[in-house]
Tab-separated table of C-alpha atoms (C1' of nucleotides) in Angstrom:
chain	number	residue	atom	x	y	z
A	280	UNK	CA	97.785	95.818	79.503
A	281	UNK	CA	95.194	97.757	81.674
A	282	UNK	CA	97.381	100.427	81.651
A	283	UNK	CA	95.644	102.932	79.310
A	284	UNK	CA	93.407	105.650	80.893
A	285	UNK	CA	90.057	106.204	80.136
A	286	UNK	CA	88.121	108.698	79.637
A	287	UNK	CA	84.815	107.882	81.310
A	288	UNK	CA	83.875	109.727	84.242
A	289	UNK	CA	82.631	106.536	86.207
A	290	UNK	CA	85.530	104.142	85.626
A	291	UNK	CA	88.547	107.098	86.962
A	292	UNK	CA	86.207	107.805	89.666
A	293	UNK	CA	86.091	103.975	90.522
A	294	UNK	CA	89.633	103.544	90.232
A	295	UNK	CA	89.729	106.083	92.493
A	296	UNK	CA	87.195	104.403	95.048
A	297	UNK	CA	89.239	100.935	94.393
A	298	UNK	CA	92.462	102.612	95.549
A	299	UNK	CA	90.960	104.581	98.431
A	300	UNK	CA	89.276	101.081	99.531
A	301	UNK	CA	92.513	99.202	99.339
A	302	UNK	CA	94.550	101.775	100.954
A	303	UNK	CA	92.410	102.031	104.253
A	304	UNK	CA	92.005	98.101	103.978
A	305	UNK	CA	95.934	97.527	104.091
A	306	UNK	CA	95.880	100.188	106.860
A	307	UNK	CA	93.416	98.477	109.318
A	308	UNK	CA	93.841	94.813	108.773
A	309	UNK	CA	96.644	93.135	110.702
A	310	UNK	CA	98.281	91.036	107.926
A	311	UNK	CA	98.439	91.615	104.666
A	312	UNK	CA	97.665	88.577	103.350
A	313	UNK	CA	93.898	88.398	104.258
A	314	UNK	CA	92.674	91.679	102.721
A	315	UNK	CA	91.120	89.898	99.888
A	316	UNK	CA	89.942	91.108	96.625
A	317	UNK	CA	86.545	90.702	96.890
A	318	UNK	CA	86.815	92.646	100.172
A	319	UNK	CA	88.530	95.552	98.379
A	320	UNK	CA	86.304	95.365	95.538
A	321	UNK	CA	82.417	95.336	98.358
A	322	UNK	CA	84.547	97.977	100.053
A	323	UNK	CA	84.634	100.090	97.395
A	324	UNK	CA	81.167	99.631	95.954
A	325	UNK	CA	82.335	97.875	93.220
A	326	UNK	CA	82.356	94.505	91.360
A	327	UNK	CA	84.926	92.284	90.833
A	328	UNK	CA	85.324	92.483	87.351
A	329	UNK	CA	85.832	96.287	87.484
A	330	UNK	CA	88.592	95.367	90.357
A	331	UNK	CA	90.481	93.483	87.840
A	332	UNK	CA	89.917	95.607	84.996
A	333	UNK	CA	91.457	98.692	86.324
A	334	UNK	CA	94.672	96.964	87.810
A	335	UNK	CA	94.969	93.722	86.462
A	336	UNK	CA	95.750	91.129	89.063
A	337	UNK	CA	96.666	91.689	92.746
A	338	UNK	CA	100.236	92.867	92.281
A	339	UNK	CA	98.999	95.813	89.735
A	340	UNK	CA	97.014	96.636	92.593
A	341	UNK	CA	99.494	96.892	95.161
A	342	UNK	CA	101.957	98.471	92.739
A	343	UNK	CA	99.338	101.095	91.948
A	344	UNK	CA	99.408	101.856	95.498
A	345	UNK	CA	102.899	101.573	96.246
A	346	UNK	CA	104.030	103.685	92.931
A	347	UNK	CA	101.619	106.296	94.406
A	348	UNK	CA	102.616	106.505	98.166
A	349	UNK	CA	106.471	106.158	96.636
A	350	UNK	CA	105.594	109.623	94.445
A	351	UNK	CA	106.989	112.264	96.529
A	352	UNK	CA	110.112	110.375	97.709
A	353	UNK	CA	111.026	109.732	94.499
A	354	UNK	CA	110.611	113.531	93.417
A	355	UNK	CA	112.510	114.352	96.403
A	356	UNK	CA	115.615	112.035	95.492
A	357	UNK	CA	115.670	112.748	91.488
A	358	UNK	CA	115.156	116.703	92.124
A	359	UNK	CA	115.072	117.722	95.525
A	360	UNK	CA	117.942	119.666	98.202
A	361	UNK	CA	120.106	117.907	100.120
A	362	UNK	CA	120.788	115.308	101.585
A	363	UNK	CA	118.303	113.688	99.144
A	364	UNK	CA	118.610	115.237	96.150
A	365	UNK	CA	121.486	114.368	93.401
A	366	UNK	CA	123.832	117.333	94.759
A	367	UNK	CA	124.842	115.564	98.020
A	368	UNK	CA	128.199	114.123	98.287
A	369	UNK	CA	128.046	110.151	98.096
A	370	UNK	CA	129.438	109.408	101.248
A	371	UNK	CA	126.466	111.910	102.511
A	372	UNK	CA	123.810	110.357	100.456
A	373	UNK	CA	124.020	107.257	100.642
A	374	UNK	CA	123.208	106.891	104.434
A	375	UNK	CA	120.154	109.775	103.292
A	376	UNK	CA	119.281	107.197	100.772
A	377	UNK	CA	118.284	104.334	103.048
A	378	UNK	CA	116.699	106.494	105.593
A	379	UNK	CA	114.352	107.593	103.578
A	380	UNK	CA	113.893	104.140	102.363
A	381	UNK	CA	113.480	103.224	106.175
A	382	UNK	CA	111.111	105.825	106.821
A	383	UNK	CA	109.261	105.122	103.619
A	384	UNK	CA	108.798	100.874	104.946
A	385	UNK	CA	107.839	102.693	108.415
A	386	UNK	CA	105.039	104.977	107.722
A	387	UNK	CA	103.627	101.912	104.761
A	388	UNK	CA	104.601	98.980	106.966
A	389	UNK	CA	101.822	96.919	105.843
A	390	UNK	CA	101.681	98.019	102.532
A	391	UNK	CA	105.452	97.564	101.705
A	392	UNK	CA	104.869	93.830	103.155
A	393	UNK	CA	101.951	93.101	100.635
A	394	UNK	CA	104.019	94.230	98.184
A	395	UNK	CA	107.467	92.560	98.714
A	396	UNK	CA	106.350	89.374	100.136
A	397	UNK	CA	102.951	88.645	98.879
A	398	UNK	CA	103.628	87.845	95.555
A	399	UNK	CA	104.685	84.971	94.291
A	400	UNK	CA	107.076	86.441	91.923
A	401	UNK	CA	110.701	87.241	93.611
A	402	UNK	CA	110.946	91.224	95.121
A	403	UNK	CA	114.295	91.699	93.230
A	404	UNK	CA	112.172	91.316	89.906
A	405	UNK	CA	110.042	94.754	90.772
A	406	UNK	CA	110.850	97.591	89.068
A	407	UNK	CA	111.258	99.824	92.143
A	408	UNK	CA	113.501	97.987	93.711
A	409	UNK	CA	115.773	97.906	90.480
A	410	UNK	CA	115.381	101.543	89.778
A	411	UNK	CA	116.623	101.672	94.452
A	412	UNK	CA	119.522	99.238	93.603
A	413	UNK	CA	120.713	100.922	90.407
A	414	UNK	CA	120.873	104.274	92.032
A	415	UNK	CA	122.237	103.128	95.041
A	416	UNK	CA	124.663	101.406	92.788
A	417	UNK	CA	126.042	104.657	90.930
A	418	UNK	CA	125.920	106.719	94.119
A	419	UNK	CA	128.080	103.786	95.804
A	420	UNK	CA	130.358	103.660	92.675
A	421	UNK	CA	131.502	107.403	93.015
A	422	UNK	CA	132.844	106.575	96.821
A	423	UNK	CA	136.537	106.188	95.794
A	424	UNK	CA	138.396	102.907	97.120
A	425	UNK	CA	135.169	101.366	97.350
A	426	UNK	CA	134.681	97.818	95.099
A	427	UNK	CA	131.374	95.484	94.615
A	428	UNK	CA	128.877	98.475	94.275
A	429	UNK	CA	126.678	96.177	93.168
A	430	UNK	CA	126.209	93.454	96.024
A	431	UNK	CA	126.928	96.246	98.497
A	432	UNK	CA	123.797	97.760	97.261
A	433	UNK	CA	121.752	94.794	97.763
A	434	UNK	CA	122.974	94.126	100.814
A	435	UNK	CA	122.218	97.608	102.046
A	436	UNK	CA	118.904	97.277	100.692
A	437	UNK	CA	118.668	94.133	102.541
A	438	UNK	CA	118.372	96.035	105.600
A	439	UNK	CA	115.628	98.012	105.008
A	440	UNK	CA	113.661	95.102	104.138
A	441	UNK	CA	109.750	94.704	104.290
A	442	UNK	CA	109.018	92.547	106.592
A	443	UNK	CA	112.224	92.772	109.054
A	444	UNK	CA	111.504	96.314	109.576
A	445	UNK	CA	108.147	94.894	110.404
A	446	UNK	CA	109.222	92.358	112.583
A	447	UNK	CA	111.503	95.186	114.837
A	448	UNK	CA	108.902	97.427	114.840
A	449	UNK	CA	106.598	95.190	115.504
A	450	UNK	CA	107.439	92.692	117.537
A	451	UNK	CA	111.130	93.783	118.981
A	452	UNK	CA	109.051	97.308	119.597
A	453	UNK	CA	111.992	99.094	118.559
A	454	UNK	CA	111.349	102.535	118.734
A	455	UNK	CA	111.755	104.665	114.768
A	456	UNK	CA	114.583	106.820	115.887
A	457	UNK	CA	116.565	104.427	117.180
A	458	UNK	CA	116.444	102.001	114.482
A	459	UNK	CA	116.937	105.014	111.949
A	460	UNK	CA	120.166	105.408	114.340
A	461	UNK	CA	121.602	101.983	114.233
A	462	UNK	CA	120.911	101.756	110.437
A	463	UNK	CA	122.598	104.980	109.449
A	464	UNK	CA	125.416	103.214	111.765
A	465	UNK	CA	125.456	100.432	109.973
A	466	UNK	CA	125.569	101.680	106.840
A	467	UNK	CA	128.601	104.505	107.475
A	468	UNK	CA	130.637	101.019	108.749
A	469	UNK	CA	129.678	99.303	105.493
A	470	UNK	CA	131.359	102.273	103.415
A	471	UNK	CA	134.382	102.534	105.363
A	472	UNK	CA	137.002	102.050	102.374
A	473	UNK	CA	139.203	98.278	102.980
A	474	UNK	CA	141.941	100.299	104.932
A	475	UNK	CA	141.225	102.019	107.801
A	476	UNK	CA	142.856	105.606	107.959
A	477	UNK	CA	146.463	105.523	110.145
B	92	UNK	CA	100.967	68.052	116.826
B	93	UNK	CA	101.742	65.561	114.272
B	94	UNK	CA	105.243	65.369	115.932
B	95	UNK	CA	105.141	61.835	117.945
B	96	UNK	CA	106.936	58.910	116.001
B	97	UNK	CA	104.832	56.491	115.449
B	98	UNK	CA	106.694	52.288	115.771
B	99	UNK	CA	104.779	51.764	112.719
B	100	UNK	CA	106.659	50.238	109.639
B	101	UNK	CA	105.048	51.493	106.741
B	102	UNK	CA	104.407	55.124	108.619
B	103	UNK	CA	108.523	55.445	108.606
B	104	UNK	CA	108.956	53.865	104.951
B	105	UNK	CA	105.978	56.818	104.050
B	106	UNK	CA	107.252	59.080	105.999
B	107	UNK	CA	110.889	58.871	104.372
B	108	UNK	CA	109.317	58.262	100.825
B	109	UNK	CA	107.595	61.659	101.079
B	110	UNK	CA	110.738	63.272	102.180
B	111	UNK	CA	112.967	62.061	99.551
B	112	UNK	CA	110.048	62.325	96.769
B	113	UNK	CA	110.113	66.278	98.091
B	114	UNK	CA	113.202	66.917	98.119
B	115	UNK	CA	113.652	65.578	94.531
B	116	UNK	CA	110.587	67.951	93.606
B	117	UNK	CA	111.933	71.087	94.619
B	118	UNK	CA	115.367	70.292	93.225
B	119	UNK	CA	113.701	69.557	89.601
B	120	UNK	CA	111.639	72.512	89.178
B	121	UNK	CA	112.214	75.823	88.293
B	122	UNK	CA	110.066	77.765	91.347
B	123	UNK	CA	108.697	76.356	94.902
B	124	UNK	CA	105.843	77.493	94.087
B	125	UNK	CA	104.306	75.116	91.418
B	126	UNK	CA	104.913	71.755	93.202
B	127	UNK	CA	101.863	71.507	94.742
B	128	UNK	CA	101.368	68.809	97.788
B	129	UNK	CA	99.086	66.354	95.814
B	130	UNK	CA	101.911	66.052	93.101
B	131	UNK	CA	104.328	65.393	96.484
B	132	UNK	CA	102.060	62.965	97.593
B	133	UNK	CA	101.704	61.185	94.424
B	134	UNK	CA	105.330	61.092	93.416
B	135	UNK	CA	105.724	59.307	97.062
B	136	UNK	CA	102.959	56.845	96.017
B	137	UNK	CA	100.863	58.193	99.166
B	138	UNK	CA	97.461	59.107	99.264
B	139	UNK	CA	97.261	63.344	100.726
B	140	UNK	CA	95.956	62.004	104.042
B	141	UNK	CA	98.807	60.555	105.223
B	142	UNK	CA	101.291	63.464	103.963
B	143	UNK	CA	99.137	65.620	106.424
B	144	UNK	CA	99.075	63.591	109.040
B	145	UNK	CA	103.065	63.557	109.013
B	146	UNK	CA	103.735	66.843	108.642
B	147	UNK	CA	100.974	68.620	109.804
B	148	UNK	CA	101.127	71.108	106.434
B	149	UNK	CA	103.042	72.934	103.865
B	150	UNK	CA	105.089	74.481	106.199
B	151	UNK	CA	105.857	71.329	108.154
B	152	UNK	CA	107.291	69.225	105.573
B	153	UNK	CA	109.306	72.395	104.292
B	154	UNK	CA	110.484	72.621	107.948
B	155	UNK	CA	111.697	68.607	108.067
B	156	UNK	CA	113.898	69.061	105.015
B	157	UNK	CA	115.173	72.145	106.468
B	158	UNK	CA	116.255	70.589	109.255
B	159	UNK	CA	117.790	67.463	107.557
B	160	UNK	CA	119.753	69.131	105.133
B	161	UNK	CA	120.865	71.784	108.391
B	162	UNK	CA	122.251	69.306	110.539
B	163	UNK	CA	125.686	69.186	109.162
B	164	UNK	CA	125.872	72.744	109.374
B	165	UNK	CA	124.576	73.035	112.620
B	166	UNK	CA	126.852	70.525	114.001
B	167	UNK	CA	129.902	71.870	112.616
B	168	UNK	CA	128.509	75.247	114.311
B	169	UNK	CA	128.231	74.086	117.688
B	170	UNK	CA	130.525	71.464	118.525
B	171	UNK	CA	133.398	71.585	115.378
B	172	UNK	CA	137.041	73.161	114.758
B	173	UNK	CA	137.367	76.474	114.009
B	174	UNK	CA	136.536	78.876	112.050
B	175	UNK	CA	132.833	77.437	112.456
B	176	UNK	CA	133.567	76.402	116.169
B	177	UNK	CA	132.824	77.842	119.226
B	178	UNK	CA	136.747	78.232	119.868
B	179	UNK	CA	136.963	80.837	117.366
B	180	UNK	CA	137.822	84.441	117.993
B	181	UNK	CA	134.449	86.504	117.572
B	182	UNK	CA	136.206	88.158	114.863
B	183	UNK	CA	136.722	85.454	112.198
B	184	UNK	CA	133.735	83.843	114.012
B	185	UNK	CA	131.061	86.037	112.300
B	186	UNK	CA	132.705	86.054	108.879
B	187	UNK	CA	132.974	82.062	108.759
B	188	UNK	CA	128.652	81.913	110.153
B	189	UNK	CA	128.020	84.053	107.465
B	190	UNK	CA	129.729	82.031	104.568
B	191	UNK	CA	128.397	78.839	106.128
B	192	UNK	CA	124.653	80.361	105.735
B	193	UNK	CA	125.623	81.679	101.965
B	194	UNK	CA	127.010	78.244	101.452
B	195	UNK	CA	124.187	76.565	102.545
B	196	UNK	CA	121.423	78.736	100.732
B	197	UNK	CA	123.668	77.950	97.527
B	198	UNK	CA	123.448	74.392	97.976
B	199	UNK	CA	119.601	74.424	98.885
B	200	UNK	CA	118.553	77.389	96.849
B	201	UNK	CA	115.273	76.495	96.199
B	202	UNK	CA	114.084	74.531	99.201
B	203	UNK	CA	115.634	77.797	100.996
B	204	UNK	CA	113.288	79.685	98.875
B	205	UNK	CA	110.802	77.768	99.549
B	206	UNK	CA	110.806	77.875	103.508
B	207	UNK	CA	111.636	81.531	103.790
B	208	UNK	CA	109.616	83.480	101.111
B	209	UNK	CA	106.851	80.614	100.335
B	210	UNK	CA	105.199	80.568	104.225
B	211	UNK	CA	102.234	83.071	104.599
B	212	UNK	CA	104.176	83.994	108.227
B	213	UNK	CA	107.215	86.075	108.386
B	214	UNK	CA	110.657	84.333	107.967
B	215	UNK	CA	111.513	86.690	111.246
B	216	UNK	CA	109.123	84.028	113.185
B	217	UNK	CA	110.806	81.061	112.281
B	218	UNK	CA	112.616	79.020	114.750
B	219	UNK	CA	115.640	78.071	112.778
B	220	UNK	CA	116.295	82.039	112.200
B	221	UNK	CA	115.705	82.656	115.413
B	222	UNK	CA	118.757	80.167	116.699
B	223	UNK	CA	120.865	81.769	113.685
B	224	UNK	CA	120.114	85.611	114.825
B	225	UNK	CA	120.548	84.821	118.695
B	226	UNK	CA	124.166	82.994	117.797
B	227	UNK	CA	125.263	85.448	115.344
B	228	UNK	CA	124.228	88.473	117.613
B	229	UNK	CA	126.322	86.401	121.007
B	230	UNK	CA	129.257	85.928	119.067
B	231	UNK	CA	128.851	90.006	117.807
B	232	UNK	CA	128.191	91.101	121.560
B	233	UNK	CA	131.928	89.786	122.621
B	234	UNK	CA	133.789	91.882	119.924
B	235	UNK	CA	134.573	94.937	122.076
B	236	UNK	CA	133.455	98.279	120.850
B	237	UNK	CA	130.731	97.255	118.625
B	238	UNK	CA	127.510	98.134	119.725
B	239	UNK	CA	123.513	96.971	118.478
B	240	UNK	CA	124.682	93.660	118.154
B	241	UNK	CA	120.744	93.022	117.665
B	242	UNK	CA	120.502	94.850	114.715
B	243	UNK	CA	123.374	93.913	113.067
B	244	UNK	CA	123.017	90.308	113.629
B	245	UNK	CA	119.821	91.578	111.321
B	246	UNK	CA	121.124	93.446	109.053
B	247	UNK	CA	124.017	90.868	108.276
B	248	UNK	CA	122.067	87.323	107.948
B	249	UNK	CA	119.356	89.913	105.638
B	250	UNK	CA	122.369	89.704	103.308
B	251	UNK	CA	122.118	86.390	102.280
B	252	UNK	CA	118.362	85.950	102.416
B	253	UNK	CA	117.567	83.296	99.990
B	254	UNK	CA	115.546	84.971	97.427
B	255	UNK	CA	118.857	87.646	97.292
B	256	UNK	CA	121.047	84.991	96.828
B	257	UNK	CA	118.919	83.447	94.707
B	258	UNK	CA	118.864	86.641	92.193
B	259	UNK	CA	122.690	87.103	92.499
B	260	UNK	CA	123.548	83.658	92.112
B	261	UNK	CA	120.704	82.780	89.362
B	262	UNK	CA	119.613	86.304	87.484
B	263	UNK	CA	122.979	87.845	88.068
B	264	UNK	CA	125.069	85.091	87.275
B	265	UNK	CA	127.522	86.143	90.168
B	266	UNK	CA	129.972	83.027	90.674
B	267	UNK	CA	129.848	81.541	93.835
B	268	UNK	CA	133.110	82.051	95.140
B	269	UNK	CA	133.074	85.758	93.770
B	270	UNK	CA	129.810	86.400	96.114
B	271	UNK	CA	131.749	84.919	98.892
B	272	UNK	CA	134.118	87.087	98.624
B	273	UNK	CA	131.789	89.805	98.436
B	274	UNK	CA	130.054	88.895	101.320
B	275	UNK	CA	133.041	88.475	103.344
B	276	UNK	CA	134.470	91.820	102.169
B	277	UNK	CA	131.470	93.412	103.378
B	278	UNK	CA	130.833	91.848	107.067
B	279	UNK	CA	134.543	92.503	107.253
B	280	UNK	CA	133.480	95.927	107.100
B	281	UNK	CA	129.965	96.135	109.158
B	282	UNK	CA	132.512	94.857	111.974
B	283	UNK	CA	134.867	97.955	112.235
B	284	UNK	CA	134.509	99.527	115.475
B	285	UNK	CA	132.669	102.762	115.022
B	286	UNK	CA	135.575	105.308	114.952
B	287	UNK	CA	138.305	105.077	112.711
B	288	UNK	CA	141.615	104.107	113.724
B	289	UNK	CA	143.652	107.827	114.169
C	204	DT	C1'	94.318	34.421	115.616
C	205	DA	C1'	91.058	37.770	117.366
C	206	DG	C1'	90.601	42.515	118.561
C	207	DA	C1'	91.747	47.024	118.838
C	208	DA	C1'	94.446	50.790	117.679
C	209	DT	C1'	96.567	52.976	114.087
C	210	DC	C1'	97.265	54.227	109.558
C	211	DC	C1'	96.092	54.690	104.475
C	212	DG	C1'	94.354	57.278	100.696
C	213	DG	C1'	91.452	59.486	97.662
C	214	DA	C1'	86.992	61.789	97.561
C	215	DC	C1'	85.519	65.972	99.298
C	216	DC	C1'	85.350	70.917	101.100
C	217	DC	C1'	86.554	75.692	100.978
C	218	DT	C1'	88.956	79.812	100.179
C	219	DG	C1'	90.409	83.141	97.121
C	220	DG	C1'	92.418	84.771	92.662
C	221	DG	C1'	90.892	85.479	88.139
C	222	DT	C1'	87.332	85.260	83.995
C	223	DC	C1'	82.927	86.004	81.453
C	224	DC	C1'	79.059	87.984	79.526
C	225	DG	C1'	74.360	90.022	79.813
C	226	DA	C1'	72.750	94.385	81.609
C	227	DT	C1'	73.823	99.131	82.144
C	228	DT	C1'	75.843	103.593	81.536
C	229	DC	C1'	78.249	106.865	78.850
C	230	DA	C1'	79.188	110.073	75.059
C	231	DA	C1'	79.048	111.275	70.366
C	232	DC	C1'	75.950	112.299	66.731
C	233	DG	C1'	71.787	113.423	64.198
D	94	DC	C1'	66.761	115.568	73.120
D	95	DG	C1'	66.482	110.702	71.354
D	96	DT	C1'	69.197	107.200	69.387
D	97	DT	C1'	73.001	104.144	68.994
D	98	DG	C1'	77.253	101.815	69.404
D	99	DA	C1'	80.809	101.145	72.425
D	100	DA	C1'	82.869	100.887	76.773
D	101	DT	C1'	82.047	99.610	81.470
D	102	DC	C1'	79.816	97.324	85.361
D	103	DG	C1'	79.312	93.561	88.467
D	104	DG	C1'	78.260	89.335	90.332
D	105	DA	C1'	77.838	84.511	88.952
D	106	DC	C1'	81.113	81.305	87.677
D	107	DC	C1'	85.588	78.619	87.132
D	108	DC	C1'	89.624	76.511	88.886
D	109	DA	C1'	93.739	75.417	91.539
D	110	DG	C1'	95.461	73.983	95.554
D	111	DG	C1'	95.787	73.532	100.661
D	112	DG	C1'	93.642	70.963	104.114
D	113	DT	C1'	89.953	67.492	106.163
D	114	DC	C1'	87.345	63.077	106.693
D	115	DC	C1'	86.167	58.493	107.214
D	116	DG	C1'	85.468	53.671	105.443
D	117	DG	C1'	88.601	50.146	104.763
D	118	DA	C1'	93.215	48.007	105.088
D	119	DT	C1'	97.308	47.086	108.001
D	120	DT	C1'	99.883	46.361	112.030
D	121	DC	C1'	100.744	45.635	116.911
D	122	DT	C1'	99.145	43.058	121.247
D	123	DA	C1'	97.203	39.591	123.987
DNA sequence: TAGAATCCGGACCCTGGGTCCGATTCAACG
DNA sequence: CGTTGAATCGGACCCAGGGTCCGGATTCTA
């Protein structure tokens, strides 16, 4: 459990320089999957042992970065105005929801890769993604006429994945507004309720 | 290129031992990830060399039981009866694709795992996806009124990615005819045209 | 059956995540 | 301000596992 603080002035200012490091690392190289440890650690004038101290393995590492990049979204869902915040209509949020979860996988493409694919251990066992599905769950639950919250959450969520925003961005050069278009369109067709108004 | 046959009798036998000897692997253990390519090699009674040499790597021998186990499917897909068929209206078309990929990543849950999430390059790069997205995305582009057939065709197969399915169906304990339902249910919905019926 | 081409297989290499422990730095105390 | 014990630093080290190599065995061809 590396999780407690300390108090020493050089190890918070390390962690600091670790997460700094990592975060311009992710940002330059192409892939994910060779920014290496060691790298991150000579990067940020620092051994390897203090690496692993601070954060564990690789995945505290990436979480550390995520959680922190994920900060102000986060505030801006649980406490924020419209269409974000809790006082949106579903049927409003819900599409407001998974934009900003777009958006989020946009501007942290890399990043939200390392994350969701690099680890071994399967995305849907991460802790943000449970606390995006279970919200997405009770704001999909309050749509009347509207059944299987849960999987319909997932498969939203689906969407927005990692690495196939990555590979439209990428490689299909789709440009941002137009796949935050066909997403939102997607996603108002998924909450149409069974019966079409006649 | 390690894709020539070779007239060779023991190369076949080895090459078949290693096949079944992997397949059995992945089926017996709990995660793709811990059976290793020595342990393949060994339970085939094959030194690594020749493993190799067949399949190039990891990703090659995961590839060749892909494709064995997909045949069926893709056979029924391309030259079969309806709904799978080609003679199917686009609108039961996509439904029926969609349940024969859940299907199949229910009967080949891990070795699905395996090839999509295990490989250090996207799943979005694969070949096999590739033929899945173009098909699904043809059959969308005939269903009049629906438009960004591309991205839906995405959005849709994301749905029953195999480390999703492999949550619902093995965290989740969803039942696999209730998650086909589900899944129906929801493409059912993705495919209403874009204004409601007034 | 000789000869050559091909294949076999396990010893070997290398990368990269993760650990360890002596040296070093910090902060509390006298 | 010097001492002292504890926490931290950091790079040498370990290990697993994917992938390579080549001497020797096996199979096809003449």
């Amino acid at each position: 459990m590396p999780e407690r603080q300390s108090s020493r002035k050089d190890a918070v200012r390390n962690r600091e320089a670790v997460l700094a490091a990592a975060d311009a690392l992710f940002a330059r190289r192409e892939s994910p999957e060779d920014v290496t440890m060691a790298e991150v650690a000579a990067a940020a004038g620092v051994g390897k042992g203090t690496l692993f101290r601070a954060f564990g393995d690789r995945a505290g590492l990436l979480r550390a970065l995520y959680e922190a990049r994920l900060e102000p979204v986060r505030q801006a869902v649980e406490t924020g105005p419209p269409p974000l915040g809790p006082a949106t209509p579903p049927r409003d949020r819900v599409p407001a929801l998974l934009d900003a979860v777009l958006c989020f996988k946009l501007d942290n493409r890399r990043l939200a890769l390392a994350l969701e694919e690099g680890g071994s251990r399967s995305p849907y066992r991460a802790e943000h993604y449970e606390r995006w599905h279970s919200l997405l769950r009770a704001v999909l639950e309050q749509i009347p006429g509207l059944s299987d919250s849960d999987f319909i959450a997932h498969a939203l969520l689906a969407a927005t994945r990692a690495d196939l925003v990555e590979h439209l961005a990428g490689e299909e050069r789709v440009p941002r507004e137009r796949m935050r278009a066909q997403l939102a369109s997607f996603v108002t067709r998924a909450l149409t309720s069974g019966h079409r108004k006649s």
